[in-house]
PDB file of C-alpha atoms in Angstrom:
ATOM      1  CA  UNK A1365       0.000   0.000   0.000  1.00 60.00           C
ATOM      2  CA  UNK A1366       1.256   3.468  -0.892  1.00 69.00           C
ATOM      3  CA  UNK A1367       1.953   5.887   1.948  1.00 77.00           C
ATOM      4  CA  UNK A1368       0.796   9.066   0.175  1.00 87.00           C
ATOM      5  CA  UNK A1369      -2.832  10.067   0.603  1.00 95.00           C
ATOM      6  CA  UNK A1370      -5.235   9.788  -2.343  1.00 98.00           C
ATOM      7  CA  UNK A1371      -5.150  12.925  -4.501  1.00 98.00           C
ATOM      8  CA  UNK A1372      -6.554  14.473  -7.666  1.00 98.00           C
ATOM      9  CA  UNK A1373      -3.098  14.161  -9.233  1.00 98.00           C
ATOM     10  CA  UNK A1374      -3.295  10.450  -8.404  1.00 98.00           C
ATOM     11  CA  UNK A1375      -6.616  10.228 -10.243  1.00 98.00           C
ATOM     12  CA  UNK A1376      -5.022  11.797 -13.313  1.00 98.00           C
ATOM     13  CA  UNK A1377      -2.213   9.243 -13.098  1.00 98.00           C
ATOM     14  CA  UNK A1378      -4.754   6.440 -12.712  1.00 98.00           C
ATOM     15  CA  UNK A1379      -6.512   7.610 -15.883  1.00 98.00           C
ATOM     16  CA  UNK A1380      -3.244   7.165 -17.764  1.00 98.00           C
ATOM     17  CA  UNK A1381      -2.660   3.779 -16.128  1.00 98.00           C
ATOM     18  CA  UNK A1382      -6.040   2.294 -17.083  1.00 98.00           C
ATOM     19  CA  UNK A1383      -6.314   3.968 -20.493  1.00 98.00           C
ATOM     20  CA  UNK A1384      -7.027   1.422 -23.210  1.00 97.00           C
ATOM     21  CA  UNK A1385      -7.811  -1.307 -20.666  1.00 98.00           C
ATOM     22  CA  UNK A1386     -10.855  -0.077 -18.748  1.00 98.00           C
ATOM     23  CA  UNK A1387     -13.981   0.745 -20.743  1.00 98.00           C
ATOM     24  CA  UNK A1388     -14.812   4.411 -21.244  1.00 98.00           C
ATOM     25  CA  UNK A1389     -18.416   3.873 -20.235  1.00 98.00           C
ATOM     26  CA  UNK A1390     -21.197   5.904 -21.857  1.00 98.00           C
ATOM     27  CA  UNK A1391     -22.978   8.885 -20.345  1.00 98.00           C
ATOM     28  CA  UNK A1392     -26.659   8.387 -21.119  1.00 98.00           C
ATOM     29  CA  UNK A1393     -29.452  10.933 -21.216  1.00 97.00           C
ATOM     30  CA  UNK A1394     -33.060   9.720 -21.147  1.00 97.00           C
ATOM     31  CA  UNK A1395     -35.721  12.255 -22.191  1.00 97.00           C
ATOM     32  CA  UNK A1396     -38.345  10.182 -20.351  1.00 98.00           C
ATOM     33  CA  UNK A1397     -36.376  10.289 -17.090  1.00 98.00           C
ATOM     34  CA  UNK A1398     -35.594  13.982 -17.394  1.00 98.00           C
ATOM     35  CA  UNK A1399     -39.272  14.717 -18.023  1.00 98.00           C
ATOM     36  CA  UNK A1400     -40.307  12.634 -15.022  1.00 98.00           C
ATOM     37  CA  UNK A1401     -38.095  14.523 -12.569  1.00 98.00           C
ATOM     38  CA  UNK A1402     -38.401  17.949 -14.172  1.00 98.00           C
ATOM     39  CA  UNK A1403     -34.696  18.411 -14.770  1.00 98.00           C
ATOM     40  CA  UNK A1404     -31.835  17.104 -16.871  1.00 98.00           C
ATOM     41  CA  UNK A1405     -30.403  13.729 -15.800  1.00 98.00           C
ATOM     42  CA  UNK A1406     -27.108  12.239 -16.992  1.00 98.00           C
ATOM     43  CA  UNK A1407     -26.469   8.562 -16.225  1.00 98.00           C
ATOM     44  CA  UNK A1408     -22.913   7.184 -16.062  1.00 98.00           C
ATOM     45  CA  UNK A1409     -23.335   3.510 -17.017  1.00 98.00           C
ATOM     46  CA  UNK A1410     -20.591   1.683 -15.133  1.00 98.00           C
ATOM     47  CA  UNK A1411     -22.727  -1.414 -15.658  1.00 98.00           C
ATOM     48  CA  UNK A1412     -20.853  -1.647 -18.975  1.00 98.00           C
ATOM     49  CA  UNK A1413     -17.407  -1.650 -17.358  1.00 98.00           C
ATOM     50  CA  UNK A1414     -15.120  -4.693 -17.441  1.00 98.00           C
ATOM     51  CA  UNK A1415     -16.651  -7.304 -15.091  1.00 96.00           C
ATOM     52  CA  UNK A1416     -19.871  -5.296 -14.952  1.00 97.00           C
ATOM     53  CA  UNK A1417     -18.983  -2.640 -12.369  1.00 98.00           C
ATOM     54  CA  UNK A1418     -16.777   0.379 -11.647  1.00 98.00           C
ATOM     55  CA  UNK A1419     -14.588  -1.742  -9.364  1.00 98.00           C
ATOM     56  CA  UNK A1420     -12.339  -2.829 -12.227  1.00 98.00           C
ATOM     57  CA  UNK A1421     -10.929   0.704 -12.458  1.00 98.00           C
ATOM     58  CA  UNK A1422      -9.417   0.658  -8.974  1.00 98.00           C
ATOM     59  CA  UNK A1423      -8.459  -3.006  -9.083  1.00 98.00           C
ATOM     60  CA  UNK A1424      -6.510  -2.629 -12.313  1.00 98.00           C
ATOM     61  CA  UNK A1425      -4.876   0.616 -11.166  1.00 98.00           C
ATOM     62  CA  UNK A1426      -3.559  -1.237  -8.098  1.00 98.00           C
ATOM     63  CA  UNK A1427      -2.695  -4.649  -9.570  1.00 98.00           C
ATOM     64  CA  UNK A1428      -1.043  -3.303 -12.723  1.00 98.00           C
ATOM     65  CA  UNK A1429       1.544  -1.602 -10.482  1.00 97.00           C
ATOM     66  CA  UNK A1430       2.733  -4.828  -8.834  1.00 97.00           C
ATOM     67  CA  UNK A1431       6.366  -5.719  -9.282  1.00 97.00           C
ATOM     68  CA  UNK A1432       7.276  -8.954 -11.058  1.00 97.00           C
ATOM     69  CA  UNK A1433       8.133 -10.512  -7.696  1.00 97.00           C
ATOM     70  CA  UNK A1434       4.755  -9.427  -6.236  1.00 96.00           C
ATOM     71  CA  UNK A1435       2.874 -10.817  -9.233  1.00 97.00           C
ATOM     72  CA  UNK A1436       4.549 -14.155  -8.637  1.00 97.00           C
ATOM     73  CA  UNK A1437       3.061 -14.229  -5.107  1.00 97.00           C
ATOM     74  CA  UNK A1438      -0.455 -13.305  -6.184  1.00 97.00           C
ATOM     75  CA  UNK A1439      -3.111 -11.081  -4.636  1.00 98.00           C
ATOM     76  CA  UNK A1440      -5.809 -11.480  -1.995  1.00 97.00           C
ATOM     77  CA  UNK A1441      -8.987  -9.407  -1.784  1.00 95.00           C
ATOM     78  CA  UNK A1442     -12.255  -9.426   0.145  1.00 91.00           C
ATOM     79  CA  UNK A1443     -15.524  -8.398  -1.444  1.00 90.00           C
ATOM     80  CA  UNK A1444     -19.241  -9.112  -1.716  1.00 81.00           C
ATOM     81  CA  UNK A1445     -18.808  -9.517  -5.445  1.00 85.00           C
ATOM     82  CA  UNK A1446     -18.013  -6.530  -7.663  1.00 93.00           C
ATOM     83  CA  UNK A1447     -14.531  -5.810  -6.311  1.00 94.00           C
ATOM     84  CA  UNK A1448     -14.008  -9.570  -6.357  1.00 94.00           C
ATOM     85  CA  UNK A1449     -14.709  -9.752 -10.070  1.00 95.00           C
ATOM     86  CA  UNK A1450     -12.718  -6.598 -10.793  1.00 97.00           C
ATOM     87  CA  UNK A1451      -9.691  -8.032  -8.978  1.00 97.00           C
ATOM     88  CA  UNK A1452     -10.050 -11.403 -10.697  1.00 97.00           C
ATOM     89  CA  UNK A1453     -10.250  -9.725 -14.115  1.00 97.00           C
ATOM     90  CA  UNK A1454      -7.261  -7.447 -13.438  1.00 98.00           C
ATOM     91  CA  UNK A1455      -5.216 -10.312 -11.996  1.00 97.00           C
ATOM     92  CA  UNK A1456      -5.898 -12.452 -15.052  1.00 97.00           C
ATOM     93  CA  UNK A1457      -4.767  -9.627 -17.341  1.00 98.00           C
ATOM     94  CA  UNK A1458      -1.569  -9.184 -15.326  1.00 97.00           C
ATOM     95  CA  UNK A1459      -0.792 -12.906 -15.139  1.00 97.00           C
ATOM     96  CA  UNK A1460      -1.091 -13.254 -11.375  1.00 97.00           C
ATOM     97  CA  UNK A1461      -3.245 -15.417  -9.098  1.00 96.00           C
ATOM     98  CA  UNK A1462      -6.164 -13.968  -7.154  1.00 97.00           C
ATOM     99  CA  UNK A1463      -7.824 -15.336  -4.024  1.00 96.00           C
ATOM    100  CA  UNK A1464     -11.061 -13.629  -3.047  1.00 95.00           C
ATOM    101  CA  UNK A1465     -12.788 -13.803   0.354  1.00 95.00           C
ATOM    102  CA  UNK A1466     -16.537 -13.562  -0.344  1.00 92.00           C
ATOM    103  CA  UNK A1467     -19.662 -13.790   1.829  1.00 89.00           C
ATOM    104  CA  UNK A1468     -21.390 -17.164   1.543  1.00 92.00           C
ATOM    105  CA  UNK A1469     -24.612 -15.277   0.754  1.00 89.00           C
ATOM    106  CA  UNK A1470     -23.122 -13.400  -2.201  1.00 89.00           C
ATOM    107  CA  UNK A1471     -25.232 -13.649  -5.356  1.00 88.00           C
ATOM    108  CA  UNK A1472     -24.312 -16.867  -7.163  1.00 90.00           C
ATOM    109  CA  UNK A1473     -23.695 -14.893 -10.355  1.00 89.00           C
ATOM    110  CA  UNK A1474     -20.902 -12.931  -8.638  1.00 91.00           C
ATOM    111  CA  UNK A1475     -19.222 -16.025  -7.209  1.00 93.00           C
ATOM    112  CA  UNK A1476     -19.443 -17.722 -10.613  1.00 93.00           C
ATOM    113  CA  UNK A1477     -18.055 -14.584 -12.238  1.00 92.00           C
ATOM    114  CA  UNK A1478     -14.942 -14.666 -10.054  1.00 94.00           C
ATOM    115  CA  UNK A1479     -14.344 -18.332 -10.761  1.00 95.00           C
ATOM    116  CA  UNK A1480     -14.860 -17.865 -14.501  1.00 95.00           C
ATOM    117  CA  UNK A1481     -12.054 -15.307 -14.443  1.00 95.00           C
ATOM    118  CA  UNK A1482      -9.710 -17.772 -12.739  1.00 95.00           C
ATOM    119  CA  UNK A1483     -10.080 -16.444  -9.208  1.00 95.00           C
ATOM    120  CA  UNK A1484     -10.046 -18.716  -6.159  1.00 95.00           C
ATOM    121  CA  UNK A1485     -13.019 -18.116  -3.832  1.00 96.00           C
ATOM    122  CA  UNK A1486     -12.894 -18.468  -0.049  1.00 94.00           C
ATOM    123  CA  UNK A1487     -16.434 -18.189   1.381  1.00 95.00           C
ATOM    124  CA  UNK A1488     -17.183 -16.860   4.885  1.00 93.00           C
ATOM    125  CA  UNK A1489     -20.139 -15.977   7.106  1.00 92.00           C
ATOM    126  CA  UNK A1490     -20.498 -12.194   6.945  1.00 84.00           C
ATOM    127  CA  UNK A1491     -22.398 -12.113  10.264  1.00 83.00           C
ATOM    128  CA  UNK A1492     -19.957 -14.229  12.301  1.00 89.00           C
ATOM    129  CA  UNK A1493     -16.537 -13.851  10.670  1.00 92.00           C
ATOM    130  CA  UNK A1494     -14.296 -10.921   9.720  1.00 91.00           C
ATOM    131  CA  UNK A1495     -13.395 -10.743   6.056  1.00 89.00           C
ATOM    132  CA  UNK A1496     -10.552  -8.381   6.884  1.00 89.00           C
ATOM    133  CA  UNK A1497      -9.038 -10.889   9.330  1.00 93.00           C
ATOM    134  CA  UNK A1498      -9.437 -13.797   6.906  1.00 94.00           C
ATOM    135  CA  UNK A1499      -7.943 -11.787   4.049  1.00 93.00           C
ATOM    136  CA  UNK A1500      -4.998 -10.610   6.128  1.00 92.00           C
ATOM    137  CA  UNK A1501      -4.296 -14.152   7.310  1.00 94.00           C
ATOM    138  CA  UNK A1502      -4.390 -15.557   3.774  1.00 94.00           C
ATOM    139  CA  UNK A1503      -2.131 -12.793   2.480  1.00 94.00           C
ATOM    140  CA  UNK A1504       0.368 -13.395   5.289  1.00 94.00           C
ATOM    141  CA  UNK A1505       0.272 -17.155   4.827  1.00 94.00           C
ATOM    142  CA  UNK A1506       0.871 -16.963   1.079  1.00 93.00           C
ATOM    143  CA  UNK A1507       2.996 -13.846   0.939  1.00 95.00           C
ATOM    144  CA  UNK A1508       0.373 -12.265  -1.319  1.00 97.00           C
ATOM    145  CA  UNK A1509      -0.441  -8.594  -1.790  1.00 96.00           C
ATOM    146  CA  UNK A1510      -3.722  -7.510  -0.177  1.00 96.00           C
ATOM    147  CA  UNK A1511      -5.936  -5.414  -2.469  1.00 96.00           C
ATOM    148  CA  UNK A1512      -8.627  -3.769  -0.299  1.00 95.00           C
ATOM    149  CA  UNK A1513     -11.989  -2.862  -1.842  1.00 95.00           C
ATOM    150  CA  UNK A1514     -11.700   0.822  -0.940  1.00 96.00           C
ATOM    151  CA  UNK A1515      -9.038   1.688   1.660  1.00 95.00           C
ATOM    152  CA  UNK A1516      -6.094   1.914  -0.738  1.00 97.00           C
ATOM    153  CA  UNK A1517      -4.906   5.115  -2.493  1.00 98.00           C
ATOM    154  CA  UNK A1518      -4.513   3.429  -5.887  1.00 98.00           C
ATOM    155  CA  UNK A1519      -7.986   1.885  -5.624  1.00 98.00           C
ATOM    156  CA  UNK A1520      -9.631   5.199  -4.652  1.00 98.00           C
ATOM    157  CA  UNK A1521      -7.838   7.066  -7.425  1.00 98.00           C
ATOM    158  CA  UNK A1522      -8.777   4.412  -9.966  1.00 98.00           C
ATOM    159  CA  UNK A1523     -12.445   4.780  -9.029  1.00 98.00           C
ATOM    160  CA  UNK A1524     -12.124   8.542  -9.379  1.00 98.00           C
ATOM    161  CA  UNK A1525     -11.518   8.181 -13.120  1.00 98.00           C
ATOM    162  CA  UNK A1526     -15.284   7.627 -13.390  1.00 98.00           C
ATOM    163  CA  UNK A1527     -15.795  11.324 -12.651  1.00 98.00           C
ATOM    164  CA  UNK A1528     -13.012  12.459 -14.983  1.00 98.00           C
ATOM    165  CA  UNK A1529     -14.812  10.735 -17.841  1.00 98.00           C
ATOM    166  CA  UNK A1530     -18.216  11.995 -16.734  1.00 98.00           C
ATOM    167  CA  UNK A1531     -17.146  15.634 -16.688  1.00 98.00           C
ATOM    168  CA  UNK A1532     -15.444  15.289 -20.056  1.00 98.00           C
ATOM    169  CA  UNK A1533     -18.522  13.640 -21.572  1.00 98.00           C
ATOM    170  CA  UNK A1534     -20.871  16.225 -20.064  1.00 97.00           C
ATOM    171  CA  UNK A1535     -18.961  18.935 -21.917  1.00 94.00           C
ATOM    172  CA  UNK A1536     -20.222  22.397 -21.124  1.00 89.00           C
ATOM    173  CA  UNK A1537     -23.142  21.098 -19.076  1.00 88.00           C
ATOM    174  CA  UNK A1538     -22.928  22.393 -15.528  1.00 94.00           C
ATOM    175  CA  UNK A1539     -23.653  19.640 -13.005  1.00 98.00           C
ATOM    176  CA  UNK A1540     -25.720  20.905 -10.107  1.00 98.00           C
ATOM    177  CA  UNK A1541     -25.548  17.635  -8.199  1.00 98.00           C
ATOM    178  CA  UNK A1542     -24.320  14.054  -8.357  1.00 98.00           C
ATOM    179  CA  UNK A1543     -25.821  10.932  -6.777  1.00 99.00           C
ATOM    180  CA  UNK A1544     -23.570   7.958  -6.140  1.00 98.00           C
ATOM    181  CA  UNK A1545     -24.006   4.618  -4.327  1.00 98.00           C
ATOM    182  CA  UNK A1546     -21.889   4.580  -1.175  1.00 98.00           C
ATOM    183  CA  UNK A1547     -20.600   1.614   0.815  1.00 96.00           C
ATOM    184  CA  UNK A1548     -17.012   1.796   2.032  1.00 96.00           C
ATOM    185  CA  UNK A1549     -16.796   5.097   0.173  1.00 98.00           C
ATOM    186  CA  UNK A1550     -14.059   4.376  -2.376  1.00 98.00           C
ATOM    187  CA  UNK A1551     -16.001   5.411  -5.472  1.00 98.00           C
ATOM    188  CA  UNK A1552     -17.517   8.385  -3.691  1.00 98.00           C
ATOM    189  CA  UNK A1553     -14.112   9.526  -2.407  1.00 98.00           C
ATOM    190  CA  UNK A1554     -12.475   9.206  -5.818  1.00 98.00           C
ATOM    191  CA  UNK A1555     -15.305  11.154  -7.413  1.00 98.00           C
ATOM    192  CA  UNK A1556     -15.088  13.829  -4.722  1.00 98.00           C
ATOM    193  CA  UNK A1557     -11.370  14.327  -5.403  1.00 98.00           C
ATOM    194  CA  UNK A1558     -12.273  15.114  -9.006  1.00 98.00           C
ATOM    195  CA  UNK A1559     -15.261  17.326  -8.201  1.00 98.00           C
ATOM    196  CA  UNK A1560     -13.202  19.372  -5.732  1.00 98.00           C
ATOM    197  CA  UNK A1561     -10.655  20.077  -8.469  1.00 98.00           C
ATOM    198  CA  UNK A1562     -12.815  20.321 -11.563  1.00 98.00           C
ATOM    199  CA  UNK A1563     -16.420  21.049 -10.538  1.00 98.00           C
ATOM    200  CA  UNK A1564     -16.501  22.405  -6.956  1.00 98.00           C
ATOM    201  CA  UNK A1565     -20.021  23.805  -7.308  1.00 98.00           C
ATOM    202  CA  UNK A1566     -21.461  20.307  -7.864  1.00 98.00           C
ATOM    203  CA  UNK A1567     -23.225  18.971  -4.774  1.00 98.00           C
ATOM    204  CA  UNK A1568     -22.252  15.340  -4.146  1.00 98.00           C
ATOM    205  CA  UNK A1569     -24.635  12.952  -2.375  1.00 98.00           C
ATOM    206  CA  UNK A1570     -23.814   9.444  -1.197  1.00 98.00           C
ATOM    207  CA  UNK A1571     -26.683   6.946  -1.190  1.00 98.00           C
ATOM    208  CA  UNK A1572     -26.924   3.928   1.129  1.00 98.00           C
ATOM    209  CA  UNK A1573     -29.484   1.199   1.886  1.00 98.00           C
ATOM    210  CA  UNK A1574     -31.706   1.753   4.898  1.00 96.00           C
ATOM    211  CA  UNK A1575     -30.162  -0.167   7.803  1.00 94.00           C
ATOM    212  CA  UNK A1576     -26.657   0.147   6.329  1.00 96.00           C
ATOM    213  CA  UNK A1577     -26.452   3.895   6.867  1.00 97.00           C
ATOM    214  CA  UNK A1578     -22.932   4.081   8.280  1.00 97.00           C
ATOM    215  CA  UNK A1579     -22.035   7.138   6.176  1.00 98.00           C
ATOM    216  CA  UNK A1580     -25.174   8.967   7.306  1.00 97.00           C
ATOM    217  CA  UNK A1581     -24.336   8.138  10.913  1.00 98.00           C
ATOM    218  CA  UNK A1582     -20.676   9.035  10.501  1.00 98.00           C
ATOM    219  CA  UNK A1583     -21.398  12.424   8.942  1.00 98.00           C
ATOM    220  CA  UNK A1584     -23.808  13.209  11.790  1.00 97.00           C
ATOM    221  CA  UNK A1585     -21.295  12.127  14.439  1.00 98.00           C
ATOM    222  CA  UNK A1586     -18.268  13.731  12.809  1.00 98.00           C
ATOM    223  CA  UNK A1587     -16.353  10.466  12.993  1.00 98.00           C
ATOM    224  CA  UNK A1588     -16.452   6.965  11.525  1.00 98.00           C
ATOM    225  CA  UNK A1589     -19.453   5.072  12.846  1.00 97.00           C
ATOM    226  CA  UNK A1590     -20.896   1.647  12.132  1.00 94.00           C
ATOM    227  CA  UNK A1591     -24.556   0.665  12.050  1.00 92.00           C
ATOM    228  CA  UNK A1592     -26.558  -1.826  14.103  1.00 90.00           C
ATOM    229  CA  UNK A1593     -26.726  -5.372  12.775  1.00 84.00           C
ATOM    230  CA  UNK A1594     -29.955  -5.940  10.916  1.00 83.00           C
ATOM    231  CA  UNK A1595     -31.502  -7.952   8.130  1.00 88.00           C
ATOM    232  CA  UNK A1596     -29.612  -8.082   4.804  1.00 92.00           C
ATOM    233  CA  UNK A1597     -30.504  -5.704   1.992  1.00 96.00           C
ATOM    234  CA  UNK A1598     -31.007  -6.589  -1.665  1.00 97.00           C
ATOM    235  CA  UNK A1599     -28.281  -3.971  -2.195  1.00 97.00           C
ATOM    236  CA  UNK A1600     -25.652  -6.636  -1.472  1.00 94.00           C
ATOM    237  CA  UNK A1601     -22.863  -4.424  -2.832  1.00 94.00           C
ATOM    238  CA  UNK A1602     -23.552  -1.727  -0.223  1.00 96.00           C
ATOM    239  CA  UNK A1603     -23.417  -3.619   3.076  1.00 92.00           C
ATOM    240  CA  UNK A1604     -20.015  -2.522   4.381  1.00 91.00           C
ATOM    241  CA  UNK A1605     -20.161  -2.115   8.185  1.00 91.00           C
ATOM    242  CA  UNK A1606     -18.216   1.167   8.472  1.00 95.00           C
ATOM    243  CA  UNK A1607     -16.731   3.827   6.156  1.00 97.00           C
ATOM    244  CA  UNK A1608     -13.067   3.517   5.234  1.00 97.00           C
ATOM    245  CA  UNK A1609     -10.192   5.094   7.130  1.00 97.00           C
ATOM    246  CA  UNK A1610      -8.926   6.768   3.938  1.00 98.00           C
ATOM    247  CA  UNK A1611     -12.292   7.392   2.302  1.00 98.00           C
ATOM    248  CA  UNK A1612     -14.242   8.986   5.117  1.00 98.00           C
ATOM    249  CA  UNK A1613     -12.091  12.121   5.609  1.00 98.00           C
ATOM    250  CA  UNK A1614     -12.470  12.927   1.903  1.00 98.00           C
ATOM    251  CA  UNK A1615     -16.201  12.325   1.912  1.00 98.00           C
ATOM    252  CA  UNK A1616     -16.668  14.130   5.223  1.00 98.00           C
ATOM    253  CA  UNK A1617     -15.265  17.361   3.812  1.00 98.00           C
ATOM    254  CA  UNK A1618     -16.708  17.058   0.301  1.00 98.00           C
ATOM    255  CA  UNK A1619     -20.167  15.494   0.532  1.00 98.00           C
ATOM    256  CA  UNK A1620     -23.246  17.668   0.575  1.00 98.00           C
ATOM    257  CA  UNK A1621     -24.814  14.822   2.518  1.00 98.00           C
ATOM    258  CA  UNK A1622     -25.845  11.183   2.466  1.00 98.00           C
ATOM    259  CA  UNK A1623     -29.255   9.665   1.764  1.00 98.00           C
ATOM    260  CA  UNK A1624     -30.867   6.301   2.454  1.00 98.00           C
ATOM    261  CA  UNK A1625     -33.162   4.202   0.294  1.00 98.00           C
ATOM    262  CA  UNK A1626     -35.378   1.238   1.097  1.00 98.00           C
ATOM    263  CA  UNK A1627     -35.208  -2.122  -0.648  1.00 98.00           C
ATOM    264  CA  UNK A1628     -38.567  -1.318  -2.249  1.00 98.00           C
ATOM    265  CA  UNK A1629     -37.123   1.902  -3.684  1.00 98.00           C
ATOM    266  CA  UNK A1630     -34.052   0.036  -4.946  1.00 98.00           C
ATOM    267  CA  UNK A1631     -36.310  -2.507  -6.629  1.00 98.00           C
ATOM    268  CA  UNK A1632     -38.351   0.293  -8.215  1.00 98.00           C
ATOM    269  CA  UNK A1633     -35.132   1.718  -9.665  1.00 98.00           C
ATOM    270  CA  UNK A1634     -34.020  -1.659 -11.051  1.00 98.00           C
ATOM    271  CA  UNK A1635     -37.456  -2.075 -12.646  1.00 98.00           C
ATOM    272  CA  UNK A1636     -37.428   1.462 -14.081  1.00 98.00           C
ATOM    273  CA  UNK A1637     -33.916   0.995 -15.469  1.00 98.00           C
ATOM    274  CA  UNK A1638     -35.018  -2.146 -17.302  1.00 98.00           C
ATOM    275  CA  UNK A1639     -38.428  -1.035 -18.522  1.00 98.00           C
ATOM    276  CA  UNK A1640     -37.700   2.575 -19.422  1.00 98.00           C
ATOM    277  CA  UNK A1641     -33.938   2.929 -19.805  1.00 98.00           C
ATOM    278  CA  UNK A1642     -33.412  -0.592 -21.206  1.00 98.00           C
ATOM    279  CA  UNK A1643     -30.524  -1.153 -18.787  1.00 98.00           C
ATOM    280  CA  UNK A1644     -29.747  -4.000 -16.400  1.00 98.00           C
ATOM    281  CA  UNK A1645     -28.649  -2.516 -13.063  1.00 98.00           C
ATOM    282  CA  UNK A1646     -28.188  -4.338  -9.751  1.00 98.00           C
ATOM    283  CA  UNK A1647     -29.979  -2.940  -6.669  1.00 98.00           C
ATOM    284  CA  UNK A1648     -26.847  -1.447  -5.095  1.00 98.00           C
ATOM    285  CA  UNK A1649     -25.770  -0.019  -8.429  1.00 98.00           C
ATOM    286  CA  UNK A1650     -29.185   1.614  -8.788  1.00 98.00           C
ATOM    287  CA  UNK A1651     -29.097   3.333  -5.372  1.00 98.00           C
ATOM    288  CA  UNK A1652     -28.516   6.786  -6.839  1.00 98.00           C
ATOM    289  CA  UNK A1653     -31.299   6.292  -9.366  1.00 98.00           C
ATOM    290  CA  UNK A1654     -33.559   5.083  -6.543  1.00 98.00           C
ATOM    291  CA  UNK A1655     -32.941   8.274  -4.568  1.00 98.00           C
ATOM    292  CA  UNK A1656     -33.650  10.324  -7.676  1.00 98.00           C
ATOM    293  CA  UNK A1657     -36.913   8.536  -8.488  1.00 98.00           C
ATOM    294  CA  UNK A1658     -38.045   8.702  -4.859  1.00 98.00           C
ATOM    295  CA  UNK A1659     -37.608  12.483  -4.832  1.00 98.00           C
ATOM    296  CA  UNK A1660     -34.930  12.576  -2.152  1.00 98.00           C
ATOM    297  CA  UNK A1661     -33.173  15.523  -3.807  1.00 98.00           C
ATOM    298  CA  UNK A1662     -34.560  18.561  -5.613  1.00 98.00           C
ATOM    299  CA  UNK A1663     -34.346  17.993  -9.375  1.00 98.00           C
ATOM    300  CA  UNK A1664     -36.628  20.562 -10.980  1.00 98.00           C
ATOM    301  CA  UNK A1665     -34.651  22.849 -13.248  1.00 97.00           C
ATOM    302  CA  UNK A1666     -31.376  21.211 -12.178  1.00 98.00           C
ATOM    303  CA  UNK A1667     -28.837  18.969 -13.926  1.00 98.00           C
ATOM    304  CA  UNK A1668     -28.209  15.773 -11.969  1.00 98.00           C
ATOM    305  CA  UNK A1669     -25.554  13.159 -12.670  1.00 98.00           C
ATOM    306  CA  UNK A1670     -26.267   9.634 -11.441  1.00 98.00           C
ATOM    307  CA  UNK A1671     -23.686   6.860 -11.186  1.00 98.00           C
ATOM    308  CA  UNK A1672     -25.076   3.438 -12.137  1.00 98.00           C
ATOM    309  CA  UNK A1673     -22.244   1.596 -10.442  1.00 98.00           C
ATOM    310  CA  UNK A1674     -22.876  -2.058 -11.307  1.00 98.00           C
ATOM    311  CA  UNK A1675     -25.062  -4.514 -13.171  1.00 97.00           C
ATOM    312  CA  UNK A1676     -24.277  -7.894 -11.593  1.00 96.00           C
ATOM    313  CA  UNK A1677     -27.722  -8.901 -10.361  1.00 96.00           C
ATOM    314  CA  UNK A1678     -28.878 -12.378  -9.418  1.00 94.00           C
ATOM    315  CA  UNK A1679     -31.129 -13.623 -12.282  1.00 95.00           C
ATOM    316  CA  UNK A1680     -33.861 -14.889  -9.953  1.00 96.00           C
ATOM    317  CA  UNK A1681     -34.013 -11.567  -8.081  1.00 97.00           C
ATOM    318  CA  UNK A1682     -33.979  -9.633 -11.347  1.00 98.00           C
ATOM    319  CA  UNK A1683     -36.835 -11.727 -12.701  1.00 98.00           C
ATOM    320  CA  UNK A1684     -38.889 -11.217  -9.538  1.00 98.00           C
ATOM    321  CA  UNK A1685     -38.364  -7.451  -9.636  1.00 98.00           C
ATOM    322  CA  UNK A1686     -39.182  -6.828 -13.288  1.00 98.00           C
ATOM    323  CA  UNK A1687     -42.198  -9.150 -13.123  1.00 97.00           C
ATOM    324  CA  UNK A1688     -43.551  -7.380 -10.028  1.00 97.00           C
ATOM    325  CA  UNK A1689     -43.163 -10.466  -7.853  1.00 97.00           C
ATOM    326  CA  UNK A1690     -40.624  -8.963  -5.448  1.00 96.00           C
ATOM    327  CA  UNK A1691     -41.784  -8.043  -1.961  1.00 92.00           C
ATOM    328  CA  UNK A1692     -39.449  -6.014   0.252  1.00 86.00           C
TER     329      UNK A1692
END
């Protein structure tokens, strides 16, 4: 892990590092959505990224910098699924082995995705075991490099390239606000580094599932806070117990605020994305869209950017949602 703190200059360097490897995902504008909310909406479709989520950006930015000796020892990561697949994809490209610690209740499609990319999966009980402890032990045992899902400068800066692209694609459009799913805060922190430097007037909002509102609680308390243990959310990608050590200070100073959504609102967003936008988005990846559709921010006469962060949804859950069989 690098000693220097994440920075905007690091995001610019990450953009050079991932250029030609990561997908420059499209920025989509839907007249129907803009009409519904009474303002212009720009959707950054990270669902079309390598491995189906933004996580590949940070994973490749970190793993591509390994020395030859480090690549020979492999990497270890822990993730509910999207970082897992991003790491597995990046590791395969760089010719190194990847072992991923994943919750036993991860969507089967995400576990299968890791294995299809050559990654080794170590399952654990997210309610009784510590993924951080398991990952650290595996890395120590094998001499592997640990690639955290968010608390790593290279990972944060890699995720920040999402915003560099977004601002470039938006052209002269002035972004009044941005909605982004928030878990450990890596994507949000990377985006905030870019907004601070390039679009400081844009109000950034993190969006979390109800019951996993650690960023909301942390912003209110002025320090990193966890959340009480509760029932799982369909937003499986957003169930981190506490904001990151590196990510929270950035988000604390830069966020306008944080919002929560219910599982029913997440499902509504997944359904809307499929039926109206013709996009497949997983519940956690649709958190920003859910907040938008539920009216949790003012949109009339404003330009709002929304990050659709991932599209790796369990087929059975997806079917239930789009066929109106899902009950929160």
